[in-house]
CSV table of C-alpha atoms in Angstrom, one decimal:
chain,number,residue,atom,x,y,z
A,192,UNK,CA,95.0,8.7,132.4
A,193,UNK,CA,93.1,8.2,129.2
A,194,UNK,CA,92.4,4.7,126.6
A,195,UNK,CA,93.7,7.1,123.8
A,196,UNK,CA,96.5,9.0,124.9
A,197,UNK,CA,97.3,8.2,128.4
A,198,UNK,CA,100.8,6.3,127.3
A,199,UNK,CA,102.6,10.3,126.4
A,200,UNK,CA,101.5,11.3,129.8
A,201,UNK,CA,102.4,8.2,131.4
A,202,UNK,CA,105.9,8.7,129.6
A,203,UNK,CA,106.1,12.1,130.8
A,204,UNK,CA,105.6,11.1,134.2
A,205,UNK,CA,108.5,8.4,134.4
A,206,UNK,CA,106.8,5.2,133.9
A,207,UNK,CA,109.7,4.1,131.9
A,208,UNK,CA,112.6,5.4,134.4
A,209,UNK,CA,113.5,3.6,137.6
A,210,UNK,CA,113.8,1.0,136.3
A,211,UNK,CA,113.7,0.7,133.0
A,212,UNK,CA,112.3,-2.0,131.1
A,213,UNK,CA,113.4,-4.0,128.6
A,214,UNK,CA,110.6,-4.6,126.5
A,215,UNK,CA,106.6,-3.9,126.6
A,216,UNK,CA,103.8,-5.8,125.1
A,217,UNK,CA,100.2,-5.1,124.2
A,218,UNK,CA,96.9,-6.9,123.8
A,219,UNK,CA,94.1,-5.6,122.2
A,220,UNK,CA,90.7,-7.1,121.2
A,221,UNK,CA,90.0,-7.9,117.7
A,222,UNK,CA,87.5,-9.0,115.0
A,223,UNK,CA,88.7,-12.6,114.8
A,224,UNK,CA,87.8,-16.4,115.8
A,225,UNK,CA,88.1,-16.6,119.7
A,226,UNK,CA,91.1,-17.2,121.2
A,227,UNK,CA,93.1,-16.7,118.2
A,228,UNK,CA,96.1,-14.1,118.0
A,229,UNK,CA,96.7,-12.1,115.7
A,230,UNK,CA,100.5,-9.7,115.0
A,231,UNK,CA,103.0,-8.9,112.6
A,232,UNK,CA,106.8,-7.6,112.8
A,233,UNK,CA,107.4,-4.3,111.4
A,234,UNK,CA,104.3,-1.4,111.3
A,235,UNK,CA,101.7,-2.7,112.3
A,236,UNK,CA,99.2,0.0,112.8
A,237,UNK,CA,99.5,3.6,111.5
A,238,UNK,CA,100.5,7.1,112.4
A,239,UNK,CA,97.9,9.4,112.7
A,240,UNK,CA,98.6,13.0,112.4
A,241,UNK,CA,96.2,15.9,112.0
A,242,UNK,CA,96.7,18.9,109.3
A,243,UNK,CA,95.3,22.2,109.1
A,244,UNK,CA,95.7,24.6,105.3
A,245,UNK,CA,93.7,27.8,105.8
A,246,UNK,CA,93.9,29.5,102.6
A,247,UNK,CA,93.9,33.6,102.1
A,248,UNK,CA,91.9,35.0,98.9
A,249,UNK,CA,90.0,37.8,97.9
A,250,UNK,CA,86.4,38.1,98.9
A,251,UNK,CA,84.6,40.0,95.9
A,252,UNK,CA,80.8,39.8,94.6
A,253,UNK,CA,80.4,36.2,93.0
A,254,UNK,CA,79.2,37.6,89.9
A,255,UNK,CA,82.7,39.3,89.7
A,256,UNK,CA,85.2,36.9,90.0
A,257,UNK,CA,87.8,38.5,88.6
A,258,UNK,CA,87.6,41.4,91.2
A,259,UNK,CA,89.0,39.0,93.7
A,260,UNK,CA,91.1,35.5,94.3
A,261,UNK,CA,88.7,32.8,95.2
A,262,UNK,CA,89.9,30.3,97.5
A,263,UNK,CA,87.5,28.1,97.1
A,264,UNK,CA,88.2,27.0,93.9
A,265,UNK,CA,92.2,27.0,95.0
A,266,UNK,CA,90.7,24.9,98.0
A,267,UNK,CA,89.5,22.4,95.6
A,268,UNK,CA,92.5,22.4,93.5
A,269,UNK,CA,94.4,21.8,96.9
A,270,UNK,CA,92.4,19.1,98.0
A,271,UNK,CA,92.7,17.6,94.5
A,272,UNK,CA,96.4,17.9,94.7
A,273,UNK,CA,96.6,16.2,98.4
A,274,UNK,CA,95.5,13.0,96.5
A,275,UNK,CA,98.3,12.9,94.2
A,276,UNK,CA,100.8,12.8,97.9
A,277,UNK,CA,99.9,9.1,97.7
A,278,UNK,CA,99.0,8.0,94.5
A,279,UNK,CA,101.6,9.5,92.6
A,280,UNK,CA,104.7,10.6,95.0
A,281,UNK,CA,104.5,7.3,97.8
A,282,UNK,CA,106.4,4.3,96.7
A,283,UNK,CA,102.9,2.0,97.4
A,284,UNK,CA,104.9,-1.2,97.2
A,285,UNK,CA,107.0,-0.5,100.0
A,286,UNK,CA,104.0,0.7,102.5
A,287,UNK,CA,100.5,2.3,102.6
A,288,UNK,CA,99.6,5.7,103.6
A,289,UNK,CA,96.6,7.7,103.7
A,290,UNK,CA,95.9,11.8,103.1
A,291,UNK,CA,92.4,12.4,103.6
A,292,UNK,CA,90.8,16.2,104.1
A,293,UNK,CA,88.2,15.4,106.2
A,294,UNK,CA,86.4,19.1,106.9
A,295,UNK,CA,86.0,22.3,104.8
A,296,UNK,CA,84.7,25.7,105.8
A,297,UNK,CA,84.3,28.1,103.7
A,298,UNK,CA,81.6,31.8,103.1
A,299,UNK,CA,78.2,32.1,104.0
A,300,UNK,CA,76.2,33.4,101.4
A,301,UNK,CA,75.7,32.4,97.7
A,302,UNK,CA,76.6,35.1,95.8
A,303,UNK,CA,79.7,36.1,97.9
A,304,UNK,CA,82.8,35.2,97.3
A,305,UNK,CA,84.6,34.9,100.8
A,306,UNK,CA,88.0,36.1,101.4
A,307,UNK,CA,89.1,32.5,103.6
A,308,UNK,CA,88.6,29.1,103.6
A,309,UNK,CA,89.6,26.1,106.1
A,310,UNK,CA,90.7,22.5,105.6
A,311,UNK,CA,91.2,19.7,108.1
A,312,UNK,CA,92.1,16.3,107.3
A,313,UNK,CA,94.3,13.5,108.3
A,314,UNK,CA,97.7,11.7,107.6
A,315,UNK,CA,98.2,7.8,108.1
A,316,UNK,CA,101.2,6.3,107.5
A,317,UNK,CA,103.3,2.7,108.7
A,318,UNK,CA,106.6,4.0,108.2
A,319,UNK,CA,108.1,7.4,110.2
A,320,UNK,CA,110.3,8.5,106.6
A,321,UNK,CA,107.7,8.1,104.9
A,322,UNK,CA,105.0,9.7,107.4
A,323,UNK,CA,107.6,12.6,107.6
A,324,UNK,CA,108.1,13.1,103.7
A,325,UNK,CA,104.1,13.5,103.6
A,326,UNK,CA,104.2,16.5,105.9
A,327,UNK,CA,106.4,18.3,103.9
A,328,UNK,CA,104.6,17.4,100.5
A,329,UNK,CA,101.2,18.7,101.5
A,330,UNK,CA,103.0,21.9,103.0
A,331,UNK,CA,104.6,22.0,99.3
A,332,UNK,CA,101.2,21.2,97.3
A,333,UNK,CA,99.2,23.5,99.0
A,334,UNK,CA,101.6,26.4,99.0
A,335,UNK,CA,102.1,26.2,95.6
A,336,UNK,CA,98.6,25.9,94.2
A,337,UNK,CA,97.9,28.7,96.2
A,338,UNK,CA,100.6,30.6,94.6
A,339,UNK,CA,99.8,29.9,91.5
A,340,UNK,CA,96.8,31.3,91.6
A,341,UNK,CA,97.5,34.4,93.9
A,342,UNK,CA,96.4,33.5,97.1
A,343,UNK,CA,98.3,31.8,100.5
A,344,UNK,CA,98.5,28.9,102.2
A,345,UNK,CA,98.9,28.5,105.8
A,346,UNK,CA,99.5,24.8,106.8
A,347,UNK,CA,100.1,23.3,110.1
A,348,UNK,CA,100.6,19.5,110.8
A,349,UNK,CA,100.0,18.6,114.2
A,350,UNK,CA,102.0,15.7,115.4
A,351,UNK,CA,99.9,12.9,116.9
A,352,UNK,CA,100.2,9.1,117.3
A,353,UNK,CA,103.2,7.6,116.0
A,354,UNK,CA,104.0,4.2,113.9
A,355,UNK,CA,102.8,1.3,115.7
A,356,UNK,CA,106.2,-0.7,114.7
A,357,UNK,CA,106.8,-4.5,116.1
A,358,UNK,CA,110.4,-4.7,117.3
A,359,UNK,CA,111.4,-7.4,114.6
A,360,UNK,CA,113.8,-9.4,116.8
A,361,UNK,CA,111.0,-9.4,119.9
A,362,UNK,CA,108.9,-10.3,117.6
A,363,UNK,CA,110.4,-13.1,116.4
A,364,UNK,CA,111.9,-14.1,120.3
A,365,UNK,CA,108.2,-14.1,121.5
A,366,UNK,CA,106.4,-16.0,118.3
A,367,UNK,CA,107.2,-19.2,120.1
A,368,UNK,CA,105.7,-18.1,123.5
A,369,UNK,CA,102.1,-17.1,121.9
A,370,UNK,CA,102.2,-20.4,119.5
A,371,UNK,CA,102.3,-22.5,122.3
A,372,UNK,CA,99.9,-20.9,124.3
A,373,UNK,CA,97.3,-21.2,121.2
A,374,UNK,CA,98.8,-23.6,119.0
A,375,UNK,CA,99.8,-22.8,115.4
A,376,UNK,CA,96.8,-23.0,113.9
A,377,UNK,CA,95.4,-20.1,116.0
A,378,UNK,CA,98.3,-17.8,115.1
A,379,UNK,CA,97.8,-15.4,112.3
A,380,UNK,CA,99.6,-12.3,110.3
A,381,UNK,CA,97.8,-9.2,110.9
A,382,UNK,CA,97.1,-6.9,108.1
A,383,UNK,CA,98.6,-3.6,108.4
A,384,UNK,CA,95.7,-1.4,110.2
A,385,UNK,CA,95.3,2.5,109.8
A,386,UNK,CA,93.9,3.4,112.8
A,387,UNK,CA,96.2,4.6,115.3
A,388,UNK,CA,97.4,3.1,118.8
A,389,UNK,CA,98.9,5.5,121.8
A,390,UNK,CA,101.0,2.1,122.5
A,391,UNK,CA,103.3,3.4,119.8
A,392,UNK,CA,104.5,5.8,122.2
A,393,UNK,CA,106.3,3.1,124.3
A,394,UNK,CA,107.8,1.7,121.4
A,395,UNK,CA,109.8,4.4,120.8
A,396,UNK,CA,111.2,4.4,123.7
A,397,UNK,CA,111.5,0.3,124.0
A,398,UNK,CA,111.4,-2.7,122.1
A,399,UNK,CA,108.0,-3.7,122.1
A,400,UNK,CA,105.4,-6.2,120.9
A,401,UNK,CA,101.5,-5.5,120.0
A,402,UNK,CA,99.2,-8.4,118.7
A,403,UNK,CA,95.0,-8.8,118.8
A,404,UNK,CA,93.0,-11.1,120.3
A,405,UNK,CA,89.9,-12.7,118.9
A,406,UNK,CA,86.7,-12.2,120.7
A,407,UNK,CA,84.1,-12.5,117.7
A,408,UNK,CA,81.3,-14.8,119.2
A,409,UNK,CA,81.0,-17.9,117.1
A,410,UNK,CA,78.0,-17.7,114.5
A,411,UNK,CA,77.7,-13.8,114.8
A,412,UNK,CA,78.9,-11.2,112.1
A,413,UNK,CA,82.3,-9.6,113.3
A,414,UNK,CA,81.5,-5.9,114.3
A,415,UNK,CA,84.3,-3.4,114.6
A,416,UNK,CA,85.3,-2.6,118.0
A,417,UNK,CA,84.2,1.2,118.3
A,418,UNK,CA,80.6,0.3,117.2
A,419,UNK,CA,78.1,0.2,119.8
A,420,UNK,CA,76.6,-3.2,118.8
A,421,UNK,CA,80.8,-4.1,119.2
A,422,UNK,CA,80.2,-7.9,121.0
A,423,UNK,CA,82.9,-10.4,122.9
A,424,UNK,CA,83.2,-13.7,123.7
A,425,UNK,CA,84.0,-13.5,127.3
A,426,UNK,CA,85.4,-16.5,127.3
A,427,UNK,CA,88.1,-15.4,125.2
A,428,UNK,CA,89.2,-13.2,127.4
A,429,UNK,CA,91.1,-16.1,129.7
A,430,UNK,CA,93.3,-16.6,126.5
A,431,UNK,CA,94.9,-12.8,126.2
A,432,UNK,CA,95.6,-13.4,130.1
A,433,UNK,CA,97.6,-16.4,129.9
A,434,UNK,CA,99.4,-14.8,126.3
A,435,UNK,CA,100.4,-11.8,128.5
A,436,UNK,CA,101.3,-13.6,131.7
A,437,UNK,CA,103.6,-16.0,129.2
A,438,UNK,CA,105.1,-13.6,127.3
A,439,UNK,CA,106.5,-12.1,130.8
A,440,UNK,CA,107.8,-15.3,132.4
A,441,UNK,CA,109.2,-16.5,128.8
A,442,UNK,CA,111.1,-12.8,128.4
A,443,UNK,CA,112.0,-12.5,131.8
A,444,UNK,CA,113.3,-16.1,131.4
A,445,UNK,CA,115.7,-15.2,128.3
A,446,UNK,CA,117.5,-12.0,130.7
């Protein structure tokens, strides 16, 4: 139903009813050595949310500024003020997040000063308190800049992927499993990654277990996976089939 967003719908439709399982796990293809695995308990890839702050002025002749409210310059002040959600108002040493404005629209002709401007951007985050206190402080921030300076703020956050979070108990359960499949020396902690995974729709619902698996070809220079020169080492591949087929006979073996 669709690589980025196929799990809601499949949710919707009762993939997770009659019967229900008991836990889910996830392979994806990764920037590493060949056959070597790569996870960590907790978040291990980020939300990803979309936000939307259209902010109301008034348009007047740009050498007259002071006949109108400009909301560009409130616009930059807002986007300035996003910045300080993270660096100054997110406890960093318990997690990473990300606030990023990543469009803005605004008049069409030099000397005008237009009456509206539009900002899109983005919201990453590994934990779901935190993700959720981020919402409400750019809805805060840009409100009040605006204020401050006469003009409005309309902001919308648009829900999207959730935390990719590694049941910690599965997590530990199932490190065994993918050891010996790979042996210990092929087994590695993830870093924390901010792109976002519809997988994390499943784990809400279920305890459940996401890990990478290497496919770099030996000798090349790892390429991210959405690039078109992206490369795999087939034989890799044979590896993230017997780690999945494991990980169901080992779990189904512990019921």
């Amino acid at each position: 139903p669709g690589e980025e967003g196929g799990a809601y719908l499949m949710i919707k439709e009762g993939v997770l009813e009659s019967p229900k399982p008991d836990a889910i796990f996830g392979l994806h293809v990764g920037i590493n050595q060949p056959g070597a695995l790569a996870f960590r308990s907790g978040g291990a890839m980020a939300s990803a949310d979309r936000f939307k702050i259209v902010v109301k002025g008034k348009g007047t002749h740009g050498g007259m500024p002071w006949l109108g409210v400009d909301p560009i310059v409130v616009s930059s002040q807002i986007v300035l003020g996003l910045q300080t959600i993270v660096s100054r108002q997110t406890e960093l040493t318990a997690t990473p997040a990300v606030v990023s404005v990543g469009m803005i629209k605004g008049g069409n002709r030099n000397n005008i000063i237009p009456s509206e401007v539009e900002m899109e951007g983005t919201i990453r985050a590994f934990d779901p308190k935190i993700r959720k206190d981020i919402h409400e402080r750019i809805k805060k921030t840009a409100t009040a800049i605006a204020e401050s300076a006469g003009a409005t703020a309309e902001v919308n956050v648009q829900l999207g992927v959730p935390v990719t979070f590694n049941d910690p108990k599965l997590t530990t359960q199932m490190t065994p499993t993918l050891e010996r499949v790979v042996g210990q020396k092929k087994i590695m902690t993830a870093n924390q990654v901010t792109g976002a995974e519809d997988f994390a729709f499943y784990q809400e619902k279920i305890p459940g277990l996401f890990f990478f698996l290497g496919i770099t070809p030996p000798g090349t220079k790892p390429i991210p996976n959405h690039s078109p020169y992206f490369l795999v080492d087939e034989s890799a591949l044979i590896v993230g089939v017997r780690a999945m087929a494991n990980l169901a006979v080992d779990f189904l073996g512990s019921r």
